[in-house]
Amino acid sequence: MSVASLKGRDLLSMADLSAAEIHELLELAADLKAGKVNLRCQNKVLGLLFSKASTRTRVSFSVAMFHLGGQVLDLNASVTQVGRGEPTVDTARVLDRYLDVLAIRTFEQAELETFANYAKIPVINALTDLEHPCQVLADLQTVQEEFGQLAGLTLTYLGDGNNMANSLLLGCALTGMNVHIACPENFQPDAAIVEKAKSIAGGKSEVLITRDPEAAAKAAQVLYTDVWASMGQESEAASRVPLFQPYQVNDSLLSLADPKAIVLHCLPAHRGEEITDAVIEGSHSRVWDEAENRMHAQKALLASVLGAERL
Ligand code: CP
Ligand code: NVA
């Protein structure tokens, strides 16, 4: 069975999931990866409405839906009326009449929330400027595969306090992981999300925001980084490089972490900036497993929100 409590639900933020639901999703994703379960979503249609570029999210969602026996429609803004400015509240109600589930990649979290408010079908956040929960499900799956547990481990994120940092804060707090975010001044994660993560952690695990990359990386089991300038921030990329240089994940920073530490990156990576070639290609890197797990974790999620039955 899929995760029954998720049937018909949206996933707009990592905080939409309970700790128990995350654990159930990860267990299902692991079973799907191992070929232990076969779930079917025959005749169900997933729409992908993406206003930003995507390789992993687009392909992993599509392949997951094909494996479940469903279909996928690419609703790229340039081939729909979305690109010509049709109001979101209208598009949402129309797509609701055709599709069974809708994954959206856009800029504003508020736009995603409008879709969710006007469409009754499950709406999934496939990345906004605020959050990237589907990536974090795959990240947690990758950590669990490596260490056999999540609670009590420390994940250190280095770099920009962006959508990845925000969703990792929530995902780690929900699963009892300590989370350290090391970022330059004025590039901290969203203040409301930091507060929410602290409240979820409830003092049982650590939520630390710091400007000190070395202190943050010390003894961590997971080092995580992402681009220094996200999609939509390209004009700031060059000016950010000197500010972010101390946060680069390189051999020297890795030597401070737990000797068994793994290195994750949501990808795409800018080698030589947030991560060195040696580290991303080195023995601690798990980035290819992490990318593969996007497909398994999202298959578990799709099957659950669609209420798929085991064959
Ligand atoms: N990590 C991730 O979301 O990659 P894409 O932008 O290629 O989908
Ligand atoms: N922070 C990055 C993540 C890409 C998967 C961005 O938003 O561009």
PDB file of C-alpha atoms in Angstrom, residues 17 60 131 153 158 178-179 198 225 236 244 253-254 267 278 287:
ATOM      1  CA  LEU A  17       4.416  16.111   5.966  1.00  0.00           C
ATOM      2  CA  SER A  60      12.304  11.703 -12.650  1.00  0.00           C
ATOM      3  CA  GLU A 131      11.244  25.410  -1.047  1.00  0.00           C
ATOM      4  CA  LEU A 153      22.892  12.468  12.517  1.00  0.00           C
ATOM      5  CA  LEU A 158      27.042  25.308   3.223  1.00  0.00           C
ATOM      6  CA  ASN A 178      20.740  18.055  13.631  1.00  0.00           C
ATOM      7  CA  VAL A 179      20.925  20.706  10.918  1.00  0.00           C
ATOM      8  CA  LYS A 198      13.292  25.153  15.722  1.00  0.00           C
ATOM      9  CA  THR A 225      25.780  22.344  -0.904  1.00  0.00           C
ATOM     10  CA  GLU A 236      24.207  38.321  -9.085  1.00  0.00           C
ATOM     11  CA  PHE A 244      30.697  32.563  -0.836  1.00  0.00           C
ATOM     12  CA  LEU A 253      36.369  21.309   4.716  1.00  0.00           C
ATOM     13  CA  LEU A 254      35.594  17.615   4.207  1.00  0.00           C
ATOM     14  CA  LEU A 267      22.589  19.377  -8.837  1.00  0.00           C
ATOM     15  CA  ALA A 278      37.785  16.385  -6.477  1.00  0.00           C
ATOM     16  CA  VAL A 287      25.317  12.732  -5.708  1.00  0.00           C
TER      17      VAL A 287
END
